[in-house]
Amino acid sequence: MTATTATTLVPRPAEAALEAGGTPADAPVLAVDIGGTKLAAAVVEPGGRIAVSDRIPTPNNPGTDAEGLWRTLAAMLDKLVAEAGGPALAGVGVGCGGPMTWPDAHVSPLNIPAWRDFPLRDRLRETYPGLPVRVHNDAICLAIGEHWRGAGRGRDNMLGMVVSTGVGGGLILNGRLIDGASGNAGHIGHIVVDPTGPTCECGGRGCLEAIARGPGLVAWAREEGWHGTTGVALAADARRGHPVAQSAMRRAGHALGLAIASATHLCDLEVVSIGGGISQAGALLFDPLEETLRTYARMEFARRVSVVPAALGQTSGLVGAAALIFEPDKYWTGAD
Ligand SMILES: [Zn+2]
């Protein structure tokens, strides 16, 4: 348990707020980030500051069933809210690995086999009756976090990207999150960057994700004689000067540059932020990305785009999940 406690959050019993006829304006949000490797949660203040947080490994062994995983999550949230002093909450915002139905959030995260069509939003509503509960894709929450309080702050047109086990993204245009017909807009991982490239988990070929996701880079590097097993190790070896690892990062950077050039022309973007484990390779990734982007983003308006590392680090998903509640005019178009 790695919780931090702040002194500025004023604890307030939920009953007191209800008696007063509503939720206080300074009520915090319970934010949750659900992924294949970790469950993270935080009590987030209206400005986006994290008051208390917790993070545990996702129970993901073959014996884990849907209800067992839910009980672990619910207990973690209970404990965290108690630790924050039991404040009246403004709502519950959640980022969860996809795919999911949206906005009702029956979730089937690729990396959490125990949950298939699990009614996450309904369960949270039962647990926190009367509060708004909003769930979105975890990559979209990362993009929202970066737009609201990170690298895209103050810009109206932004693509927030994550490059790790998968490649995901969220799209902000004219200052608003774009959801699309099914909540899936911004899925840049499946833009085709090489029609003759490797097959993709989606069934297609040459998608950005098939090339630039961590396991894709690892598979390519191992064929070239590298002996590691993880994307993070590959990024670290690239920084140490391993030639195959560096080539893998150039390969990822090139693919990202192609996809970002297309997205920039399509959406007239001002800024693209990139987070996730692979982005930690730094200049080894961003330099070839920039070179490819400048080769292919040739329309005058597209040349102005800037590509920057994500600013919020591991907290961006939680901050973005909180913004689903705090800033619905910008970030939530789903039904409540
Ligand atoms: Zn694909």
JSON list of N, CA, C and O in Angstrom, two decimals, residues 25-82:
[
{"chain": "A", "resi": 25, "resn": "ALA", "atom": "N", "xyz": [-19.61, 22.08, -3.38]},
{"chain": "A", "resi": 25, "resn": "ALA", "atom": "CA", "xyz": [-18.91, 22.46, -4.60]},
{"chain": "A", "resi": 25, "resn": "ALA", "atom": "C", "xyz": [-17.46, 21.97, -4.61]},
{"chain": "A", "resi": 25, "resn": "ALA", "atom": "O", "xyz": [-16.89, 21.76, -5.68]},
{"chain": "A", "resi": 26, "resn": "ASP", "atom": "N", "xyz": [-16.90, 21.80, -3.42]},
{"chain": "A", "resi": 26, "resn": "ASP", "atom": "CA", "xyz": [-15.50, 21.35, -3.38]},
{"chain": "A", "resi": 26, "resn": "ASP", "atom": "C", "xyz": [-15.39, 19.83, -3.21]},
{"chain": "A", "resi": 26, "resn": "ASP", "atom": "O", "xyz": [-14.34, 19.32, -2.88]},
{"chain": "A", "resi": 27, "resn": "ALA", "atom": "N", "xyz": [-16.50, 19.12, -3.45]},
{"chain": "A", "resi": 27, "resn": "ALA", "atom": "CA", "xyz": [-16.46, 17.66, -3.26]},
{"chain": "A", "resi": 27, "resn": "ALA", "atom": "C", "xyz": [-15.48, 17.03, -4.24]},
{"chain": "A", "resi": 27, "resn": "ALA", "atom": "O", "xyz": [-15.44, 17.39, -5.41]},
{"chain": "A", "resi": 28, "resn": "PRO", "atom": "N", "xyz": [-14.69, 16.07, -3.78]},
{"chain": "A", "resi": 28, "resn": "PRO", "atom": "CA", "xyz": [-13.74, 15.40, -4.66]},
{"chain": "A", "resi": 28, "resn": "PRO", "atom": "C", "xyz": [-14.42, 14.27, -5.45]},
{"chain": "A", "resi": 28, "resn": "PRO", "atom": "O", "xyz": [-15.57, 13.92, -5.21]},
{"chain": "A", "resi": 29, "resn": "VAL", "atom": "N", "xyz": [-13.66, 13.76, -6.39]},
{"chain": "A", "resi": 29, "resn": "VAL", "atom": "CA", "xyz": [-14.11, 12.64, -7.22]},
{"chain": "A", "resi": 29, "resn": "VAL", "atom": "C", "xyz": [-13.30, 11.40, -6.87]},
{"chain": "A", "resi": 29, "resn": "VAL", "atom": "O", "xyz": [-12.10, 11.49, -6.59]},
{"chain": "A", "resi": 30, "resn": "LEU", "atom": "N", "xyz": [-13.96, 10.27, -6.84]},
{"chain": "A", "resi": 30, "resn": "LEU", "atom": "CA", "xyz": [-13.25, 8.99, -6.73]},
{"chain": "A", "resi": 30, "resn": "LEU", "atom": "C", "xyz": [-12.88, 8.56, -8.15]},
{"chain": "A", "resi": 30, "resn": "LEU", "atom": "O", "xyz": [-13.76, 8.33, -8.98]},
{"chain": "A", "resi": 31, "resn": "ALA", "atom": "N", "xyz": [-11.59, 8.53, -8.43]},
{"chain": "A", "resi": 31, "resn": "ALA", "atom": "CA", "xyz": [-11.10, 8.19, -9.78]},
{"chain": "A", "resi": 31, "resn": "ALA", "atom": "C", "xyz": [-10.46, 6.81, -9.75]},
{"chain": "A", "resi": 31, "resn": "ALA", "atom": "O", "xyz": [-9.75, 6.47, -8.80]},
{"chain": "A", "resi": 32, "resn": "VAL", "atom": "N", "xyz": [-10.71, 6.03, -10.80]},
{"chain": "A", "resi": 32, "resn": "VAL", "atom": "CA", "xyz": [-10.25, 4.65, -10.85]},
{"chain": "A", "resi": 32, "resn": "VAL", "atom": "C", "xyz": [-9.61, 4.39, -12.21]},
{"chain": "A", "resi": 32, "resn": "VAL", "atom": "O", "xyz": [-10.10, 4.87, -13.24]},
{"chain": "A", "resi": 33, "resn": "ASP", "atom": "N", "xyz": [-8.50, 3.65, -12.19]},
{"chain": "A", "resi": 33, "resn": "ASP", "atom": "CA", "xyz": [-7.80, 3.32, -13.43]},
{"chain": "A", "resi": 33, "resn": "ASP", "atom": "C", "xyz": [-7.56, 1.80, -13.43]},
{"chain": "A", "resi": 33, "resn": "ASP", "atom": "O", "xyz": [-6.83, 1.29, -12.59]},
{"chain": "A", "resi": 34, "resn": "ILE", "atom": "N", "xyz": [-8.21, 1.09, -14.36]},
{"chain": "A", "resi": 34, "resn": "ILE", "atom": "CA", "xyz": [-8.20, -0.38, -14.34]},
{"chain": "A", "resi": 34, "resn": "ILE", "atom": "C", "xyz": [-7.45, -0.89, -15.56]},
{"chain": "A", "resi": 34, "resn": "ILE", "atom": "O", "xyz": [-7.87, -0.67, -16.71]},
{"chain": "A", "resi": 35, "resn": "GLY", "atom": "N", "xyz": [-6.33, -1.56, -15.31]},
{"chain": "A", "resi": 35, "resn": "GLY", "atom": "CA", "xyz": [-5.54, -2.11, -16.41]},
{"chain": "A", "resi": 35, "resn": "GLY", "atom": "C", "xyz": [-5.15, -3.55, -16.12]},
{"chain": "A", "resi": 35, "resn": "GLY", "atom": "O", "xyz": [-5.41, -4.08, -15.05]},
{"chain": "A", "resi": 36, "resn": "GLY", "atom": "N", "xyz": [-4.49, -4.18, -17.08]},
{"chain": "A", "resi": 36, "resn": "GLY", "atom": "CA", "xyz": [-4.11, -5.57, -16.96]},
{"chain": "A", "resi": 36, "resn": "GLY", "atom": "C", "xyz": [-3.03, -5.82, -15.92]},
{"chain": "A", "resi": 36, "resn": "GLY", "atom": "O", "xyz": [-2.92, -6.92, -15.38]},
{"chain": "A", "resi": 37, "resn": "THR", "atom": "N", "xyz": [-2.24, -4.79, -15.59]},
{"chain": "A", "resi": 37, "resn": "THR", "atom": "CA", "xyz": [-1.18, -5.00, -14.60]},
{"chain": "A", "resi": 37, "resn": "THR", "atom": "C", "xyz": [-1.47, -4.35, -13.26]},
{"chain": "A", "resi": 37, "resn": "THR", "atom": "O", "xyz": [-0.99, -4.80, -12.24]},
{"chain": "A", "resi": 38, "resn": "LYS", "atom": "N", "xyz": [-2.26, -3.27, -13.26]},
{"chain": "A", "resi": 38, "resn": "LYS", "atom": "CA", "xyz": [-2.52, -2.60, -11.98]},
{"chain": "A", "resi": 38, "resn": "LYS", "atom": "C", "xyz": [-3.95, -2.06, -11.91]},
{"chain": "A", "resi": 38, "resn": "LYS", "atom": "O", "xyz": [-4.57, -1.73, -12.91]},
{"chain": "A", "resi": 39, "resn": "LEU", "atom": "N", "xyz": [-4.43, -2.02, -10.64]},
{"chain": "A", "resi": 39, "resn": "LEU", "atom": "CA", "xyz": [-5.65, -1.29, -10.31]},
{"chain": "A", "resi": 39, "resn": "LEU", "atom": "C", "xyz": [-5.20, -0.06, -9.53]},
{"chain": "A", "resi": 39, "resn": "LEU", "atom": "O", "xyz": [-4.52, -0.21, -8.52]},
{"chain": "A", "resi": 40, "resn": "ALA", "atom": "N", "xyz": [-5.55, 1.12, -10.02]},
{"chain": "A", "resi": 40, "resn": "ALA", "atom": "CA", "xyz": [-5.16, 2.35, -9.31]},
{"chain": "A", "resi": 40, "resn": "ALA", "atom": "C", "xyz": [-6.42, 3.14, -9.01]},
{"chain": "A", "resi": 40, "resn": "ALA", "atom": "O", "xyz": [-7.40, 3.08, -9.75]},
{"chain": "A", "resi": 41, "resn": "ALA", "atom": "N", "xyz": [-6.39, 3.86, -7.91]},
{"chain": "A", "resi": 41, "resn": "ALA", "atom": "CA", "xyz": [-7.54, 4.70, -7.56]},
{"chain": "A", "resi": 41, "resn": "ALA", "atom": "C", "xyz": [-7.02, 5.90, -6.79]},
{"chain": "A", "resi": 41, "resn": "ALA", "atom": "O", "xyz": [-5.93, 5.87, -6.20]},
{"chain": "A", "resi": 42, "resn": "ALA", "atom": "N", "xyz": [-7.80, 6.97, -6.82]},
{"chain": "A", "resi": 42, "resn": "ALA", "atom": "CA", "xyz": [-7.41, 8.19, -6.12]},
{"chain": "A", "resi": 42, "resn": "ALA", "atom": "C", "xyz": [-8.65, 8.99, -5.77]},
{"chain": "A", "resi": 42, "resn": "ALA", "atom": "O", "xyz": [-9.67, 8.89, -6.45]},
{"chain": "A", "resi": 43, "resn": "VAL", "atom": "N", "xyz": [-8.53, 9.76, -4.72]},
{"chain": "A", "resi": 43, "resn": "VAL", "atom": "CA", "xyz": [-9.53, 10.79, -4.44]},
{"chain": "A", "resi": 43, "resn": "VAL", "atom": "C", "xyz": [-8.93, 12.09, -4.98]},
{"chain": "A", "resi": 43, "resn": "VAL", "atom": "O", "xyz": [-7.83, 12.49, -4.58]},
{"chain": "A", "resi": 44, "resn": "VAL", "atom": "N", "xyz": [-9.62, 12.68, -5.96]},
{"chain": "A", "resi": 44, "resn": "VAL", "atom": "CA", "xyz": [-9.06, 13.81, -6.71]},
{"chain": "A", "resi": 44, "resn": "VAL", "atom": "C", "xyz": [-9.87, 15.07, -6.41]},
{"chain": "A", "resi": 44, "resn": "VAL", "atom": "O", "xyz": [-11.11, 15.05, -6.47]},
{"chain": "A", "resi": 45, "resn": "GLU", "atom": "N", "xyz": [-9.19, 16.15, -6.08]},
{"chain": "A", "resi": 45, "resn": "GLU", "atom": "CA", "xyz": [-9.85, 17.42, -5.77]},
{"chain": "A", "resi": 45, "resn": "GLU", "atom": "C", "xyz": [-10.29, 18.13, -7.06]},
{"chain": "A", "resi": 45, "resn": "GLU", "atom": "O", "xyz": [-9.78, 17.81, -8.14]},
{"chain": "A", "resi": 46, "resn": "PRO", "atom": "N", "xyz": [-11.21, 19.09, -6.95]},
{"chain": "A", "resi": 46, "resn": "PRO", "atom": "CA", "xyz": [-11.74, 19.74, -8.16]},
{"chain": "A", "resi": 46, "resn": "PRO", "atom": "C", "xyz": [-10.67, 20.33, -9.09]},
{"chain": "A", "resi": 46, "resn": "PRO", "atom": "O", "xyz": [-10.86, 20.35, -10.30]},
{"chain": "A", "resi": 47, "resn": "GLY", "atom": "N", "xyz": [-9.55, 20.78, -8.56]},
{"chain": "A", "resi": 47, "resn": "GLY", "atom": "CA", "xyz": [-8.50, 21.33, -9.43]},
{"chain": "A", "resi": 47, "resn": "GLY", "atom": "C", "xyz": [-7.67, 20.27, -10.12]},
{"chain": "A", "resi": 47, "resn": "GLY", "atom": "O", "xyz": [-6.84, 20.59, -10.97]},
{"chain": "A", "resi": 48, "resn": "GLY", "atom": "N", "xyz": [-7.87, 19.01, -9.77]},
{"chain": "A", "resi": 48, "resn": "GLY", "atom": "CA", "xyz": [-7.09, 17.94, -10.37]},
{"chain": "A", "resi": 48, "resn": "GLY", "atom": "C", "xyz": [-5.99, 17.40, -9.47]},
{"chain": "A", "resi": 48, "resn": "GLY", "atom": "O", "xyz": [-5.28, 16.47, -9.84]},
{"chain": "A", "resi": 49, "resn": "ARG", "atom": "N", "xyz": [-5.87, 17.98, -8.26]},
{"chain": "A", "resi": 49, "resn": "ARG", "atom": "CA", "xyz": [-4.83, 17.48, -7.36]},
{"chain": "A", "resi": 49, "resn": "ARG", "atom": "C", "xyz": [-5.27, 16.17, -6.72]},
{"chain": "A", "resi": 49, "resn": "ARG", "atom": "O", "xyz": [-6.45, 16.01, -6.35]},
{"chain": "A", "resi": 50, "resn": "ILE", "atom": "N", "xyz": [-4.33, 15.23, -6.62]},
{"chain": "A", "resi": 50, "resn": "ILE", "atom": "CA", "xyz": [-4.63, 13.94, -6.01]},
{"chain": "A", "resi": 50, "resn": "ILE", "atom": "C", "xyz": [-4.42, 14.04, -4.50]},
{"chain": "A", "resi": 50, "resn": "ILE", "atom": "O", "xyz": [-3.34, 14.37, -4.04]},
{"chain": "A", "resi": 51, "resn": "ALA", "atom": "N", "xyz": [-5.51, 13.79, -3.74]},
{"chain": "A", "resi": 51, "resn": "ALA", "atom": "CA", "xyz": [-5.44, 13.90, -2.28]},
{"chain": "A", "resi": 51, "resn": "ALA", "atom": "C", "xyz": [-4.88, 12.62, -1.68]},
{"chain": "A", "resi": 51, "resn": "ALA", "atom": "O", "xyz": [-3.93, 12.66, -0.90]},
{"chain": "A", "resi": 52, "resn": "VAL", "atom": "N", "xyz": [-5.48, 11.49, -2.01]},
{"chain": "A", "resi": 52, "resn": "VAL", "atom": "CA", "xyz": [-4.94, 10.20, -1.58]},
{"chain": "A", "resi": 52, "resn": "VAL", "atom": "C", "xyz": [-5.04, 9.24, -2.76]},
{"chain": "A", "resi": 52, "resn": "VAL", "atom": "O", "xyz": [-5.92, 9.38, -3.61]},
{"chain": "A", "resi": 53, "resn": "SER", "atom": "N", "xyz": [-4.13, 8.28, -2.78]},
{"chain": "A", "resi": 53, "resn": "SER", "atom": "CA", "xyz": [-4.18, 7.32, -3.89]},
{"chain": "A", "resi": 53, "resn": "SER", "atom": "C", "xyz": [-3.69, 5.96, -3.43]},
{"chain": "A", "resi": 53, "resn": "SER", "atom": "O", "xyz": [-3.05, 5.84, -2.39]},
{"chain": "A", "resi": 54, "resn": "ASP", "atom": "N", "xyz": [-4.01, 4.96, -4.20]},
{"chain": "A", "resi": 54, "resn": "ASP", "atom": "CA", "xyz": [-3.55, 3.61, -3.91]},
{"chain": "A", "resi": 54, "resn": "ASP", "atom": "C", "xyz": [-3.41, 2.88, -5.24]},
{"chain": "A", "resi": 54, "resn": "ASP", "atom": "O", "xyz": [-4.01, 3.28, -6.25]},
{"chain": "A", "resi": 55, "resn": "ARG", "atom": "N", "xyz": [-2.61, 1.81, -5.20]},
{"chain": "A", "resi": 55, "resn": "ARG", "atom": "CA", "xyz": [-2.31, 1.09, -6.43]},
{"chain": "A", "resi": 55, "resn": "ARG", "atom": "C", "xyz": [-1.94, -0.33, -6.06]},
{"chain": "A", "resi": 55, "resn": "ARG", "atom": "O", "xyz": [-1.11, -0.53, -5.19]},
{"chain": "A", "resi": 56, "resn": "ILE", "atom": "N", "xyz": [-2.61, -1.32, -6.65]},
{"chain": "A", "resi": 56, "resn": "ILE", "atom": "CA", "xyz": [-2.28, -2.71, -6.35]},
{"chain": "A", "resi": 56, "resn": "ILE", "atom": "C", "xyz": [-2.18, -3.49, -7.67]},
{"chain": "A", "resi": 56, "resn": "ILE", "atom": "O", "xyz": [-2.77, -3.08, -8.68]},
{"chain": "A", "resi": 57, "resn": "PRO", "atom": "N", "xyz": [-1.44, -4.58, -7.67]},
{"chain": "A", "resi": 57, "resn": "PRO", "atom": "CA", "xyz": [-1.39, -5.40, -8.90]},
{"chain": "A", "resi": 57, "resn": "PRO", "atom": "C", "xyz": [-2.77, -5.96, -9.20]},
{"chain": "A", "resi": 57, "resn": "PRO", "atom": "O", "xyz": [-3.51, -6.33, -8.28]},
{"chain": "A", "resi": 58, "resn": "THR", "atom": "N", "xyz": [-3.15, -6.02, -10.46]},
{"chain": "A", "resi": 58, "resn": "THR", "atom": "CA", "xyz": [-4.43, -6.60, -10.85]},
{"chain": "A", "resi": 58, "resn": "THR", "atom": "C", "xyz": [-4.40, -8.10, -10.58]},
{"chain": "A", "resi": 58, "resn": "THR", "atom": "O", "xyz": [-3.50, -8.79, -11.06]},
{"chain": "A", "resi": 59, "resn": "PRO", "atom": "N", "xyz": [-5.36, -8.61, -9.77]},
{"chain": "A", "resi": 59, "resn": "PRO", "atom": "CA", "xyz": [-5.41, -10.06, -9.57]},
{"chain": "A", "resi": 59, "resn": "PRO", "atom": "C", "xyz": [-5.76, -10.70, -10.92]},
{"chain": "A", "resi": 59, "resn": "PRO", "atom": "O", "xyz": [-6.88, -10.53, -11.40]},
{"chain": "A", "resi": 60, "resn": "ASN", "atom": "N", "xyz": [-4.82, -11.36, -11.51]},
{"chain": "A", "resi": 60, "resn": "ASN", "atom": "CA", "xyz": [-5.01, -11.74, -12.91]},
{"chain": "A", "resi": 60, "resn": "ASN", "atom": "C", "xyz": [-4.52, -13.16, -13.17]},
{"chain": "A", "resi": 60, "resn": "ASN", "atom": "O", "xyz": [-4.18, -13.51, -14.29]},
{"chain": "A", "resi": 61, "resn": "ASN", "atom": "N", "xyz": [-4.46, -13.99, -12.06]},
{"chain": "A", "resi": 61, "resn": "ASN", "atom": "CA", "xyz": [-4.04, -15.37, -12.32]},
{"chain": "A", "resi": 61, "resn": "ASN", "atom": "C", "xyz": [-5.22, -16.16, -12.86]},
{"chain": "A", "resi": 61, "resn": "ASN", "atom": "O", "xyz": [-6.37, -15.72, -12.77]},
{"chain": "A", "resi": 62, "resn": "PRO", "atom": "N", "xyz": [-4.97, -17.33, -13.45]},
{"chain": "A", "resi": 62, "resn": "PRO", "atom": "CA", "xyz": [-6.05, -18.07, -14.12]},
{"chain": "A", "resi": 62, "resn": "PRO", "atom": "C", "xyz": [-7.22, -18.40, -13.21]},
{"chain": "A", "resi": 62, "resn": "PRO", "atom": "O", "xyz": [-8.34, -18.60, -13.68]},
{"chain": "A", "resi": 63, "resn": "GLY", "atom": "N", "xyz": [-7.01, -18.45, -11.88]},
{"chain": "A", "resi": 63, "resn": "GLY", "atom": "CA", "xyz": [-8.10, -18.76, -10.97]},
{"chain": "A", "resi": 63, "resn": "GLY", "atom": "C", "xyz": [-9.01, -17.58, -10.65]},
{"chain": "A", "resi": 63, "resn": "GLY", "atom": "O", "xyz": [-10.05, -17.74, -10.02]},
{"chain": "A", "resi": 64, "resn": "THR", "atom": "N", "xyz": [-8.63, -16.38, -11.08]},
{"chain": "A", "resi": 64, "resn": "THR", "atom": "CA", "xyz": [-9.42, -15.19, -10.74]},
{"chain": "A", "resi": 64, "resn": "THR", "atom": "C", "xyz": [-10.72, -15.19, -11.52]},
{"chain": "A", "resi": 64, "resn": "THR", "atom": "O", "xyz": [-10.73, -15.32, -12.74]},
{"chain": "A", "resi": 65, "resn": "ASP", "atom": "N", "xyz": [-11.84, -15.04, -10.79]},
{"chain": "A", "resi": 65, "resn": "ASP", "atom": "CA", "xyz": [-13.12, -14.94, -11.50]},
{"chain": "A", "resi": 65, "resn": "ASP", "atom": "C", "xyz": [-13.64, -13.51, -11.43]},
{"chain": "A", "resi": 65, "resn": "ASP", "atom": "O", "xyz": [-13.08, -12.65, -10.75]},
{"chain": "A", "resi": 66, "resn": "ALA", "atom": "N", "xyz": [-14.70, -13.26, -12.17]},
{"chain": "A", "resi": 66, "resn": "ALA", "atom": "CA", "xyz": [-15.21, -11.90, -12.30]},
{"chain": "A", "resi": 66, "resn": "ALA", "atom": "C", "xyz": [-15.57, -11.30, -10.95]},
{"chain": "A", "resi": 66, "resn": "ALA", "atom": "O", "xyz": [-15.22, -10.15, -10.66]},
{"chain": "A", "resi": 67, "resn": "GLU", "atom": "N", "xyz": [-16.24, -12.09, -10.10]},
{"chain": "A", "resi": 67, "resn": "GLU", "atom": "CA", "xyz": [-16.68, -11.55, -8.81]},
{"chain": "A", "resi": 67, "resn": "GLU", "atom": "C", "xyz": [-15.50, -11.33, -7.86]},
{"chain": "A", "resi": 67, "resn": "GLU", "atom": "O", "xyz": [-15.48, -10.38, -7.08]},
{"chain": "A", "resi": 68, "resn": "GLY", "atom": "N", "xyz": [-14.51, -12.23, -7.93]},
{"chain": "A", "resi": 68, "resn": "GLY", "atom": "CA", "xyz": [-13.33, -12.07, -7.08]},
{"chain": "A", "resi": 68, "resn": "GLY", "atom": "C", "xyz": [-12.61, -10.77, -7.41]},
{"chain": "A", "resi": 68, "resn": "GLY", "atom": "O", "xyz": [-12.18, -10.03, -6.52]},
{"chain": "A", "resi": 69, "resn": "LEU", "atom": "N", "xyz": [-12.47, -10.50, -8.69]},
{"chain": "A", "resi": 69, "resn": "LEU", "atom": "CA", "xyz": [-11.80, -9.27, -9.11]},
{"chain": "A", "resi": 69, "resn": "LEU", "atom": "C", "xyz": [-12.60, -8.04, -8.67]},
{"chain": "A", "resi": 69, "resn": "LEU", "atom": "O", "xyz": [-12.04, -7.05, -8.18]},
{"chain": "A", "resi": 70, "resn": "TRP", "atom": "N", "xyz": [-13.92, -8.12, -8.82]},
{"chain": "A", "resi": 70, "resn": "TRP", "atom": "CA", "xyz": [-14.77, -7.00, -8.39]},
{"chain": "A", "resi": 70, "resn": "TRP", "atom": "C", "xyz": [-14.62, -6.75, -6.89]},
{"chain": "A", "resi": 70, "resn": "TRP", "atom": "O", "xyz": [-14.49, -5.61, -6.45]},
{"chain": "A", "resi": 71, "resn": "ARG", "atom": "N", "xyz": [-14.64, -7.84, -6.09]},
{"chain": "A", "resi": 71, "resn": "ARG", "atom": "CA", "xyz": [-14.52, -7.67, -4.64]},
{"chain": "A", "resi": 71, "resn": "ARG", "atom": "C", "xyz": [-13.20, -7.00, -4.27]},
{"chain": "A", "resi": 71, "resn": "ARG", "atom": "O", "xyz": [-13.14, -6.15, -3.39]},
{"chain": "A", "resi": 72, "resn": "THR", "atom": "N", "xyz": [-12.12, -7.39, -4.96]},
{"chain": "A", "resi": 72, "resn": "THR", "atom": "CA", "xyz": [-10.81, -6.78, -4.69]},
{"chain": "A", "resi": 72, "resn": "THR", "atom": "C", "xyz": [-10.86, -5.28, -4.99]},
{"chain": "A", "resi": 72, "resn": "THR", "atom": "O", "xyz": [-10.38, -4.46, -4.20]},
{"chain": "A", "resi": 73, "resn": "LEU", "atom": "N", "xyz": [-11.45, -4.93, -6.12]},
{"chain": "A", "resi": 73, "resn": "LEU", "atom": "CA", "xyz": [-11.54, -3.51, -6.49]},
{"chain": "A", "resi": 73, "resn": "LEU", "atom": "C", "xyz": [-12.41, -2.75, -5.49]},
{"chain": "A", "resi": 73, "resn": "LEU", "atom": "O", "xyz": [-12.03, -1.68, -5.00]},
{"chain": "A", "resi": 74, "resn": "ALA", "atom": "N", "xyz": [-13.58, -3.31, -5.17]},
{"chain": "A", "resi": 74, "resn": "ALA", "atom": "CA", "xyz": [-14.51, -2.62, -4.27]},
{"chain": "A", "resi": 74, "resn": "ALA", "atom": "C", "xyz": [-13.88, -2.39, -2.90]},
{"chain": "A", "resi": 74, "resn": "ALA", "atom": "O", "xyz": [-14.03, -1.32, -2.30]},
{"chain": "A", "resi": 75, "resn": "ALA", "atom": "N", "xyz": [-13.14, -3.39, -2.39]},
{"chain": "A", "resi": 75, "resn": "ALA", "atom": "CA", "xyz": [-12.49, -3.26, -1.09]},
{"chain": "A", "resi": 75, "resn": "ALA", "atom": "C", "xyz": [-11.42, -2.17, -1.14]},
{"chain": "A", "resi": 75, "resn": "ALA", "atom": "O", "xyz": [-11.26, -1.37, -0.19]},
{"chain": "A", "resi": 76, "resn": "MET", "atom": "N", "xyz": [-10.69, -2.11, -2.24]},
{"chain": "A", "resi": 76, "resn": "MET", "atom": "CA", "xyz": [-9.66, -1.09, -2.38]},
{"chain": "A", "resi": 76, "resn": "MET", "atom": "C", "xyz": [-10.29, 0.31, -2.37]},
{"chain": "A", "resi": 76, "resn": "MET", "atom": "O", "xyz": [-9.78, 1.24, -1.72]},
{"chain": "A", "resi": 77, "resn": "LEU", "atom": "N", "xyz": [-11.41, 0.47, -3.05]},
{"chain": "A", "resi": 77, "resn": "LEU", "atom": "CA", "xyz": [-12.06, 1.77, -3.12]},
{"chain": "A", "resi": 77, "resn": "LEU", "atom": "C", "xyz": [-12.62, 2.17, -1.75]},
{"chain": "A", "resi": 77, "resn": "LEU", "atom": "O", "xyz": [-12.49, 3.31, -1.32]},
{"chain": "A", "resi": 78, "resn": "ASP", "atom": "N", "xyz": [-13.24, 1.20, -1.07]},
{"chain": "A", "resi": 78, "resn": "ASP", "atom": "CA", "xyz": [-13.75, 1.44, 0.29]},
{"chain": "A", "resi": 78, "resn": "ASP", "atom": "C", "xyz": [-12.68, 1.99, 1.20]},
{"chain": "A", "resi": 78, "resn": "ASP", "atom": "O", "xyz": [-12.87, 2.97, 1.91]},
{"chain": "A", "resi": 79, "resn": "LYS", "atom": "N", "xyz": [-11.55, 1.31, 1.18]},
{"chain": "A", "resi": 79, "resn": "LYS", "atom": "CA", "xyz": [-10.45, 1.65, 2.07]},
{"chain": "A", "resi": 79, "resn": "LYS", "atom": "C", "xyz": [-9.92, 3.05, 1.75]},
{"chain": "A", "resi": 79, "resn": "LYS", "atom": "O", "xyz": [-9.61, 3.85, 2.63]},
{"chain": "A", "resi": 80, "resn": "LEU", "atom": "N", "xyz": [-9.84, 3.34, 0.45]},
{"chain": "A", "resi": 80, "resn": "LEU", "atom": "CA", "xyz": [-9.30, 4.63, 0.03]},
{"chain": "A", "resi": 80, "resn": "LEU", "atom": "C", "xyz": [-10.21, 5.78, 0.45]},
{"chain": "A", "resi": 80, "resn": "LEU", "atom": "O", "xyz": [-9.75, 6.81, 0.95]},
{"chain": "A", "resi": 81, "resn": "VAL", "atom": "N", "xyz": [-11.52, 5.60, 0.26]},
{"chain": "A", "resi": 81, "resn": "VAL", "atom": "CA", "xyz": [-12.46, 6.66, 0.63]},
{"chain": "A", "resi": 81, "resn": "VAL", "atom": "C", "xyz": [-12.43, 6.87, 2.14]},
{"chain": "A", "resi": 81, "resn": "VAL", "atom": "O", "xyz": [-12.46, 8.01, 2.63]},
{"chain": "A", "resi": 82, "resn": "ALA", "atom": "N", "xyz": [-12.33, 5.77, 2.90]},
{"chain": "A", "resi": 82, "resn": "ALA", "atom": "CA", "xyz": [-12.23, 5.89, 4.36]},
{"chain": "A", "resi": 82, "resn": "ALA", "atom": "C", "xyz": [-10.98, 6.67, 4.74]},
{"chain": "A", "resi": 82, "resn": "ALA", "atom": "O", "xyz": [-11.00, 7.53, 5.62]}
]
